[in-house]
Amino acid sequence: MTRLSTPLCVSLGLSVPIIQAPMAGGPSSQELVAACSAAGALGSFGFAYTQPEEMKKQSAWVRAKTGRPFGINLFTSAQPGPIGAAVQRGALDAVAGYYKELGLPAPGPVNAPYAPDLDAQLAAVEQIAPRVFTAHLGDLPERNLKKLKAGNILVGGSATCVAEARQLESLGFDFVIAQGGEAGGHRGSYLRDPYESLTGTLALVRLVVRAVRLPVVAAGGIMDGGGIAAALALGAQAAQLGTAFIPCPESGAPQVHKDLLLNEAEDNTRLTEKFSGKPARGLVNRFMREMKDAPQLAFPAQNSVTGKMRQAAAKAGIPDFIAMWAGQAAPLARALPAADLAAKLGDEALESIRNLKGMIHES
Ligand SMILES: Cc1cc2nc3c(=O)[nH]c(=O)nc-3n(C[C@H](O)[C@H](O)[C@H](O)COP(=O)(O)O)c2cc1C
């Protein structure tokens, strides 16, 4: 059997150079992770909003389905402290009309902590001991990094600029995910303003490959084998795909998100910080358009301001008020079971490389 492999694929035990992106908030369900890992890609949990006990439960579920490696991802940015009443009032008033429209009670003040405790989540990761851990929106203190690595966990982190990739390397990370501006979901930026770290995947992967000695994973706008082959040609050792896996039946994304993704003909994504407090790329909708200049709370507190609205809209199939994260190449999305998609992506990448080889003419 012919397949593509890289040193990173070998250390991760992958039979295709594909990482199913961690997608916090539902899409990277245990079913999706298990299906991707069993198919020879790296299934990854986005556990940013998940409590430690639930992290352990879902990881055990995946282990009962497949003995193949999987990854866990957390947001490693600091949380803001208590937020004053006047600031809260502005953010709550800005969304009150949408709550009313959905027949929901007006949203109340939000209180810290706004997300699960990171130390407790990291302790759960050490206990679960997945093959891979990745950090997003930040790096990691040295003591955490050492403990994870001592547990034979390969540790990666997102970088949206060269400085972030260099920082991960100097701290002792094992690999870097170069997240281009095309990428769906939150920008992983943590050293520069996310709006000033929108270098496209093509440029960023080359810059990062040249800047660090670590293996690089390319992320952002990669939806098919042609994109994966291009990422490998740029020097990446694997491609991390998020949007491509959202329409899979195993993904936990709301049905309306899946349906809209499959009906896109053009790049209709924009960046918004109004759902969570940090810029993230998603299919543009009414909330994003109307909230453009409205006040918001800092990440992740804004998640609590919009949470009940998003849940109710998802349940009712109303796309206007859901965060439908998606990358710029969303129109290439396909509705395939995850295992079929992973196999197809691997085959397409091989075919693309064979086609490129066919372009070589000696004279
Ligand atoms: C719905 C969604 C949720 C995401 N959540 C996370 C996350 O929890 N952690 C993370 O590191 N990246 C997250 N990302 C970003 C992905 O890791 C990756 O950079 C991105 O999906 C690549 O671009 P693409 O969507 O065009 O494939 C998310 C992306 C999407 C689409």
Tab-separated table of C-alpha atoms and ligand atoms in Angstrom:
chain	number	residue	atom	x	y	z
A	1	MET	CA	0.000	0.000	0.000
A	2	THR	CA	1.334	3.437	-0.951
A	3	ARG	CA	0.862	6.255	1.519
A	4	LEU	CA	2.353	9.601	2.467
A	5	SER	CA	4.465	9.773	5.597
A	6	THR	CA	6.674	12.299	7.384
A	7	PRO	CA	8.814	12.053	10.546
A	8	LEU	CA	5.957	13.637	12.537
A	9	CYS	CA	3.495	11.068	11.127
A	10	VAL	CA	5.868	8.326	12.265
A	11	SER	CA	6.175	9.666	15.809
A	12	LEU	CA	2.384	10.098	15.986
A	13	GLY	CA	1.685	6.728	14.388
A	14	LEU	CA	-0.442	8.285	11.626
A	15	SER	CA	-1.179	6.573	8.312
A	16	VAL	CA	-2.318	9.870	6.715
A	17	PRO	CA	-0.613	13.252	7.358
A	18	ILE	CA	-3.822	14.694	8.774
A	19	ILE	CA	-4.795	16.116	12.149
A	20	GLN	CA	-8.525	16.598	12.716
A	21	ALA	CA	-8.466	20.010	14.377
A	22	PRO	CA	-9.597	20.276	17.967
A	23	MET	CA	-12.874	22.235	17.911
A	24	ALA	CA	-14.094	23.348	21.328
A	25	GLY	CA	-17.785	23.894	21.921
A	26	GLY	CA	-19.138	20.688	20.396
A	27	PRO	CA	-17.839	19.873	16.897
A	28	SER	CA	-14.907	17.656	18.030
A	29	SER	CA	-17.186	15.107	19.694
A	30	GLN	CA	-15.896	11.796	21.036
A	31	GLU	CA	-17.471	10.132	17.978
A	32	LEU	CA	-15.508	12.382	15.593
A	33	VAL	CA	-12.229	11.928	17.477
A	34	ALA	CA	-12.591	8.135	17.584
A	35	ALA	CA	-13.552	7.897	13.891
A	36	CYS	CA	-10.634	10.081	12.750
A	37	SER	CA	-8.063	8.280	14.914
A	38	ALA	CA	-9.339	4.852	13.902
A	39	ALA	CA	-8.975	5.934	10.262
A	40	GLY	CA	-5.264	6.696	10.754
A	41	ALA	CA	-5.501	10.493	11.178
A	42	LEU	CA	-5.032	12.188	14.566
A	43	GLY	CA	-8.448	12.784	16.141
A	44	SER	CA	-8.280	15.723	18.566
A	45	PHE	CA	-10.520	16.886	21.376
A	46	GLY	CA	-11.093	20.626	21.799
A	47	PHE	CA	-11.598	20.513	25.566
A	48	ALA	CA	-11.288	24.253	26.286
A	49	TYR	CA	-14.807	24.462	27.722
A	50	THR	CA	-14.912	20.925	29.186
A	51	GLN	CA	-14.596	20.076	32.889
A	52	PRO	CA	-11.862	17.571	33.934
A	53	GLU	CA	-14.227	14.694	34.805
A	54	GLU	CA	-15.944	14.970	31.429
A	55	MET	CA	-12.534	15.109	29.695
A	56	LYS	CA	-11.642	11.801	31.340
A	57	LYS	CA	-14.990	10.227	30.459
A	58	GLN	CA	-14.809	11.155	26.772
A	59	SER	CA	-11.156	10.100	26.492
A	60	ALA	CA	-12.004	6.689	27.997
A	61	TRP	CA	-14.852	6.379	25.478
A	62	VAL	CA	-12.440	6.946	22.600
A	63	ARG	CA	-9.950	4.437	24.069
A	64	ALA	CA	-12.715	1.831	24.227
A	65	LYS	CA	-13.322	2.361	20.481
A	66	THR	CA	-9.754	2.521	19.186
A	67	GLY	CA	-6.237	1.882	20.382
A	68	ARG	CA	-4.870	4.530	18.027
A	69	PRO	CA	-3.436	7.838	19.277
A	70	PHE	CA	-5.544	10.942	19.792
A	71	GLY	CA	-4.894	14.504	20.941
A	72	ILE	CA	-6.271	16.917	23.521
A	73	ASN	CA	-6.249	20.703	23.133
A	74	LEU	CA	-6.849	23.466	25.672
A	75	PHE	CA	-6.923	27.255	25.584
A	76	THR	CA	-3.969	28.363	27.711
A	77	SER	CA	-4.737	32.100	27.876
A	78	ALA	CA	-5.363	33.745	31.264
A	79	GLN	CA	-8.905	34.593	32.334
A	80	PRO	CA	-9.910	38.136	33.265
A	81	GLY	CA	-10.799	38.909	36.893
A	82	PRO	CA	-14.171	40.249	38.076
A	83	ILE	CA	-15.753	42.667	35.591
A	84	GLY	CA	-17.414	45.869	36.833
A	85	ALA	CA	-21.168	46.410	36.675
A	86	ALA	CA	-21.041	49.292	34.158
A	87	VAL	CA	-18.954	47.318	31.655
A	88	GLN	CA	-21.238	44.318	32.114
A	89	ARG	CA	-24.324	46.472	31.570
A	90	GLY	CA	-23.060	47.655	28.164
A	91	ALA	CA	-22.363	44.110	26.957
A	92	LEU	CA	-25.629	42.710	28.325
A	93	ASP	CA	-27.729	45.535	26.852
A	94	ALA	CA	-26.096	44.980	23.457
A	95	VAL	CA	-27.470	41.426	23.239
A	96	ALA	CA	-30.743	41.857	25.158
A	97	GLY	CA	-32.827	42.364	21.990
A	98	TYR	CA	-31.694	39.003	20.579
A	99	TYR	CA	-32.632	37.205	23.795
A	100	LYS	CA	-36.078	38.806	23.586
A	101	GLU	CA	-36.458	37.807	19.948
A	102	LEU	CA	-35.725	34.192	20.882
A	103	GLY	CA	-38.248	34.314	23.736
A	104	LEU	CA	-35.502	34.034	26.379
A	105	PRO	CA	-35.289	35.944	29.688
A	106	ALA	CA	-32.857	38.900	29.600
A	107	PRO	CA	-29.261	37.744	30.263
A	108	GLY	CA	-27.941	38.409	33.795
A	109	PRO	CA	-24.473	39.514	35.014
A	110	VAL	CA	-21.675	37.003	34.486
A	111	ASN	CA	-19.267	35.907	37.198
A	112	ALA	CA	-15.706	34.545	37.221
A	113	PRO	CA	-14.558	31.877	36.565
A	114	TYR	CA	-15.760	32.137	32.962
A	115	ALA	CA	-14.253	28.803	31.873
A	116	PRO	CA	-13.013	25.610	33.571
A	117	ASP	CA	-9.878	25.896	35.725
A	118	LEU	CA	-6.833	25.433	33.480
A	119	ASP	CA	-4.645	23.819	36.171
A	120	ALA	CA	-7.333	21.217	36.864
A	121	GLN	CA	-7.728	20.597	33.124
A	122	LEU	CA	-3.955	20.182	32.711
A	123	ALA	CA	-3.894	17.730	35.636
A	124	ALA	CA	-6.603	15.746	33.823
A	125	VAL	CA	-4.499	15.735	30.641
A	126	GLU	CA	-1.544	14.311	32.608
A	127	GLN	CA	-3.804	11.597	33.969
A	128	ILE	CA	-5.370	10.781	30.594
A	129	ALA	CA	-1.921	10.822	28.941
A	130	PRO	CA	-3.040	11.230	25.314
A	131	ARG	CA	-0.318	10.867	22.666
A	132	VAL	CA	-0.595	14.593	21.892
A	133	PHE	CA	-1.434	17.773	23.772
A	134	THR	CA	-1.723	21.134	22.019
A	135	ALA	CA	-2.004	24.633	23.463
A	136	HIS	CA	-4.060	27.352	21.748
A	137	LEU	CA	-4.201	31.121	22.474
A	138	GLY	CA	-1.050	30.912	24.576
A	139	ASP	CA	2.012	28.890	25.534
A	140	LEU	CA	2.532	26.921	28.740
A	141	PRO	CA	4.534	27.461	31.931
A	142	GLU	CA	7.727	25.374	31.925
A	143	ARG	CA	6.606	23.206	34.863
A	144	ASN	CA	3.423	22.139	33.004
A	145	LEU	CA	5.336	21.472	29.829
A	146	LYS	CA	7.876	19.311	31.682
A	147	LYS	CA	5.178	17.267	33.395
A	148	LEU	CA	3.333	16.610	30.135
A	149	LYS	CA	6.513	15.619	28.324
A	150	ALA	CA	7.541	13.367	31.216
A	151	GLY	CA	4.292	11.477	30.586
A	152	ASN	CA	5.409	10.733	27.007
A	153	ILE	CA	2.948	13.290	25.623
A	154	LEU	CA	4.044	15.114	22.476
A	155	VAL	CA	3.311	18.811	23.008
A	156	GLY	CA	2.426	21.247	20.239
A	157	GLY	CA	1.182	24.805	20.145
A	158	SER	CA	-0.491	27.212	17.717
A	159	ALA	CA	1.491	30.078	16.214
A	160	THR	CA	0.079	32.823	14.025
A	161	CYS	CA	3.400	34.608	13.523
A	162	VAL	CA	7.107	33.787	13.573
A	163	ALA	CA	7.626	35.246	17.074
A	164	GLU	CA	5.058	32.845	18.548
A	165	ALA	CA	6.644	29.851	16.774
A	166	ARG	CA	10.086	30.864	18.087
A	167	GLN	CA	8.719	31.248	21.596
A	168	LEU	CA	7.210	27.737	21.494
A	169	GLU	CA	10.534	26.352	20.301
A	170	SER	CA	12.516	28.143	23.004
A	171	LEU	CA	10.157	26.840	25.701
A	172	GLY	CA	10.705	23.228	24.574
A	173	PHE	CA	7.506	22.466	22.621
A	174	ASP	CA	7.762	19.438	20.284
A	175	PHE	CA	5.962	20.893	17.259
A	176	VAL	CA	4.298	24.053	15.995
A	177	ILE	CA	0.938	24.481	14.284
A	178	ALA	CA	1.229	27.420	11.883
A	179	GLN	CA	-2.324	28.795	11.815
A	180	GLY	CA	-2.866	30.979	8.763
A	181	GLY	CA	-5.345	33.843	8.511
A	182	GLU	CA	-7.717	31.632	6.486
A	183	ALA	CA	-8.355	29.375	9.480
A	184	GLY	CA	-11.810	28.854	10.945
A	185	GLY	CA	-12.376	29.434	14.662
A	186	HIS	CA	-10.284	31.446	17.104
A	187	ARG	CA	-6.986	32.979	16.148
A	188	GLY	CA	-4.325	31.365	18.327
A	189	SER	CA	-2.415	34.676	18.551
A	190	TYR	CA	-0.878	35.399	21.937
A	191	LEU	CA	2.083	37.718	21.370
A	192	ARG	CA	0.665	40.078	18.758
A	193	ASP	CA	-2.739	41.605	18.136
A	194	PRO	CA	-4.764	38.855	16.381
A	195	TYR	CA	-5.843	41.371	13.728
A	196	GLU	CA	-2.172	41.975	12.945
A	197	SER	CA	-1.417	38.243	12.766
A	198	LEU	CA	-3.447	37.322	9.724
A	199	THR	CA	-0.608	36.115	7.501
A	200	GLY	CA	-2.024	33.529	5.087
A	201	THR	CA	-1.158	29.846	5.433
A	202	LEU	CA	1.081	29.803	2.351
A	203	ALA	CA	3.301	32.613	3.597
A	204	LEU	CA	3.148	31.684	7.297
A	205	VAL	CA	4.116	28.028	6.856
A	206	ARG	CA	7.180	29.000	4.819
A	207	LEU	CA	8.169	31.672	7.349
A	208	VAL	CA	7.772	29.308	10.296
A	209	VAL	CA	9.527	26.380	8.570
A	210	ARG	CA	12.489	28.675	7.976
A	211	ALA	CA	12.436	30.136	11.497
A	212	VAL	CA	12.306	27.023	13.686
A	213	ARG	CA	13.805	23.535	13.645
A	214	LEU	CA	10.633	21.921	15.040
A	215	PRO	CA	8.198	19.975	12.849
A	216	VAL	CA	5.509	22.311	11.519
A	217	VAL	CA	1.830	21.490	10.981
A	218	ALA	CA	-0.069	23.696	8.520
A	219	ALA	CA	-3.585	24.913	9.396
A	220	GLY	CA	-6.020	27.237	7.683
A	221	GLY	CA	-8.057	26.849	4.513
A	222	ILE	CA	-7.002	23.246	3.837
A	223	MET	CA	-10.017	21.235	2.717
A	224	ASP	CA	-8.849	18.619	0.221
A	225	GLY	CA	-5.884	16.550	-0.878
A	226	GLY	CA	-4.590	19.349	-3.109
A	227	GLY	CA	-4.366	21.570	-0.037
A	228	ILE	CA	-2.612	18.853	1.962
A	229	ALA	CA	-0.109	18.237	-0.840
A	230	ALA	CA	0.538	21.993	-0.994
A	231	ALA	CA	1.113	22.114	2.776
A	232	LEU	CA	3.638	19.266	2.505
A	233	ALA	CA	5.345	21.056	-0.390
A	234	LEU	CA	5.677	24.132	1.843
A	235	GLY	CA	7.604	22.020	4.341
A	236	ALA	CA	4.808	21.128	6.755
A	237	GLN	CA	4.812	17.574	8.110
A	238	ALA	CA	1.035	17.332	8.459
A	239	ALA	CA	-2.080	19.397	7.835
A	240	GLN	CA	-4.610	20.303	10.534
A	241	LEU	CA	-8.149	20.546	9.137
A	242	GLY	CA	-11.105	21.899	11.077
A	243	THR	CA	-13.865	23.111	8.765
A	244	ALA	CA	-13.536	20.032	6.529
A	245	PHE	CA	-14.644	17.791	9.430
A	246	ILE	CA	-17.596	19.915	10.632
A	247	PRO	CA	-20.202	18.427	8.236
A	248	CYS	CA	-19.271	14.827	9.141
A	249	PRO	CA	-22.192	12.975	10.746
A	250	GLU	CA	-19.936	12.294	13.769
A	251	SER	CA	-19.273	15.994	14.435
A	252	GLY	CA	-21.283	17.658	17.178
A	253	ALA	CA	-21.792	20.944	15.290
A	254	PRO	CA	-25.424	22.138	15.075
A	255	GLN	CA	-27.213	20.777	11.983
A	256	VAL	CA	-27.881	24.290	10.666
A	257	HIS	CA	-24.107	25.015	10.770
A	258	LYS	CA	-23.434	21.834	8.766
A	259	ASP	CA	-26.204	22.611	6.266
A	260	LEU	CA	-25.038	26.179	5.632
A	261	LEU	CA	-21.404	25.093	5.212
A	262	LEU	CA	-22.458	22.674	2.504
A	263	ASN	CA	-24.335	25.414	0.654
A	264	GLU	CA	-21.561	28.005	0.465
A	265	ALA	CA	-20.351	28.976	-3.014
A	266	GLU	CA	-18.044	31.821	-2.016
A	267	ASP	CA	-15.944	32.777	0.988
A	268	ASN	CA	-18.556	34.325	3.283
A	269	THR	CA	-16.465	34.210	6.431
A	270	ARG	CA	-15.461	37.158	8.599
A	271	LEU	CA	-13.624	37.661	11.870
A	272	THR	CA	-15.656	38.577	14.931
A	273	GLU	CA	-14.899	38.911	18.631
A	274	LYS	CA	-18.553	39.424	19.563
A	275	PHE	CA	-19.388	35.804	20.423
A	276	SER	CA	-16.480	35.030	22.778
A	277	GLY	CA	-14.395	38.190	23.276
A	278	LYS	CA	-11.539	37.073	20.975
A	279	PRO	CA	-11.413	37.235	17.175
A	280	ALA	CA	-12.567	34.070	15.465
A	281	ARG	CA	-13.501	33.329	11.848
A	282	GLY	CA	-17.005	32.164	10.979
A	283	LEU	CA	-19.782	32.323	8.409
A	284	VAL	CA	-21.100	35.853	8.542
A	285	ASN	CA	-24.590	36.144	10.037
A	286	ARG	CA	-26.950	38.749	11.409
A	287	PHE	CA	-25.409	38.811	14.891
A	288	MET	CA	-21.929	39.431	13.466
A	289	ARG	CA	-23.166	42.191	11.159
A	290	GLU	CA	-25.356	44.018	13.672
A	291	MET	CA	-22.949	43.693	16.634
A	292	LYS	CA	-19.953	45.016	14.698
A	293	ASP	CA	-19.484	48.134	16.843
A	294	ALA	CA	-21.245	46.950	20.014
A	295	PRO	CA	-19.471	46.626	23.381
A	296	GLN	CA	-18.370	43.198	24.583
A	297	LEU	CA	-16.621	41.577	27.550
A	298	ALA	CA	-13.081	40.199	27.456
A	299	PHE	CA	-12.499	36.566	26.421
A	300	PRO	CA	-13.840	34.183	27.590
A	301	ALA	CA	-16.406	36.140	29.649
A	302	GLN	CA	-18.281	37.192	26.493
A	303	ASN	CA	-19.038	33.487	25.937
A	304	SER	CA	-21.225	33.639	29.036
A	305	VAL	CA	-23.016	36.735	27.689
A	306	THR	CA	-23.922	34.996	24.411
A	307	GLY	CA	-24.127	31.361	25.610
A	308	LYS	CA	-27.853	30.912	26.191
A	309	MET	CA	-28.665	32.813	22.995
A	310	ARG	CA	-26.357	30.523	20.952
A	311	GLN	CA	-27.754	27.369	22.543
A	312	ALA	CA	-31.381	28.358	21.960
A	313	ALA	CA	-30.708	29.396	18.357
A	314	ALA	CA	-28.847	26.138	17.632
A	315	LYS	CA	-31.730	24.125	19.088
A	316	ALA	CA	-34.272	26.033	16.997
A	317	GLY	CA	-32.120	25.832	13.846
A	318	ILE	CA	-31.809	29.629	13.601
A	319	PRO	CA	-28.427	30.532	12.075
A	320	ASP	CA	-28.642	34.262	12.904
A	321	PHE	CA	-27.325	33.918	16.459
A	322	ILE	CA	-24.924	30.933	16.311
A	323	ALA	CA	-21.122	31.086	16.068
A	324	MET	CA	-20.683	29.121	12.849
A	325	TRP	CA	-16.877	28.951	12.841
A	326	ALA	CA	-15.485	28.196	9.382
A	327	GLY	CA	-12.338	28.797	7.355
A	328	GLN	CA	-12.095	30.697	4.094
A	329	ALA	CA	-12.225	27.540	1.954
A	330	ALA	CA	-15.569	26.475	3.467
A	331	PRO	CA	-17.248	26.059	0.042
A	332	LEU	CA	-15.052	22.966	-0.438
A	333	ALA	CA	-16.805	21.205	2.469
A	334	ARG	CA	-18.173	17.704	1.860
A	335	ALA	CA	-20.688	15.660	3.815
A	336	LEU	CA	-18.834	12.384	4.309
A	337	PRO	CA	-18.418	10.100	7.302
A	338	ALA	CA	-15.140	11.001	9.009
A	339	ALA	CA	-13.337	7.755	8.107
A	340	ASP	CA	-14.300	8.125	4.423
A	341	LEU	CA	-13.204	11.768	4.436
A	342	ALA	CA	-9.837	10.944	6.033
A	343	ALA	CA	-9.226	8.159	3.490
A	344	LYS	CA	-10.305	10.376	0.587
A	345	LEU	CA	-8.076	13.225	1.748
A	346	GLY	CA	-5.113	10.847	1.932
A	347	ASP	CA	-5.816	9.459	-1.555
A	348	GLU	CA	-6.296	12.928	-3.034
A	349	ALA	CA	-3.044	14.169	-1.527
A	350	LEU	CA	-1.169	11.219	-3.027
A	351	GLU	CA	-2.809	11.829	-6.402
A	352	SER	CA	-1.921	15.539	-6.292
A	353	ILE	CA	1.714	14.712	-5.636
A	354	ARG	CA	1.734	12.125	-8.433
A	355	ASN	CA	0.228	14.760	-10.754
A	356	LEU	CA	2.956	17.200	-9.780
A	357	LYS	CA	5.581	14.568	-10.484
A	358	GLY	CA	4.016	14.198	-13.934
A	359	MET	CA	4.832	17.860	-14.556
A	360	ILE	CA	8.554	17.165	-14.342
A	361	HIS	CA	10.072	17.026	-17.817
A	362	GLU	CA	13.755	16.351	-18.239
A	363	SER	CA	15.339	17.645	-21.429
B	1	LIG	C1	-15.512	25.122	14.787
B	1	LIG	C2	-14.054	25.349	15.070
B	1	LIG	C3	-13.613	25.320	16.381
B	1	LIG	C4	-12.246	25.450	16.657
B	1	LIG	N1	-11.818	25.316	17.951
B	1	LIG	C5	-10.479	25.229	18.192
B	1	LIG	C6	-10.004	24.844	19.477
B	1	LIG	O1	-10.756	24.564	20.398
B	1	LIG	N2	-8.658	24.767	19.647
B	1	LIG	C7	-7.767	25.020	18.620
B	1	LIG	O2	-6.565	24.907	18.816
B	1	LIG	N3	-8.211	25.390	17.418
B	1	LIG	C8	-9.536	25.483	17.172
B	1	LIG	N4	-9.967	25.812	15.912
B	1	LIG	C9	-8.971	26.156	14.881
B	1	LIG	C10	-8.370	24.902	14.264
B	1	LIG	O3	-7.410	24.335	15.126
B	1	LIG	C11	-7.642	25.185	12.938
B	1	LIG	O4	-6.665	26.177	13.119
B	1	LIG	C12	-8.588	25.628	11.840
B	1	LIG	O5	-9.769	24.857	11.828
B	1	LIG	C13	-7.895	25.493	10.499
B	1	LIG	O6	-8.615	26.134	9.496
B	1	LIG	P1	-9.803	25.433	8.647
B	1	LIG	O7	-10.991	25.519	9.539
B	1	LIG	O8	-9.873	26.265	7.435
B	1	LIG	O9	-9.385	24.007	8.409
B	1	LIG	C14	-11.324	25.687	15.610
B	1	LIG	C15	-11.801	25.761	14.298
B	1	LIG	C16	-13.141	25.588	14.017
B	1	LIG	C17	-13.585	25.641	12.585
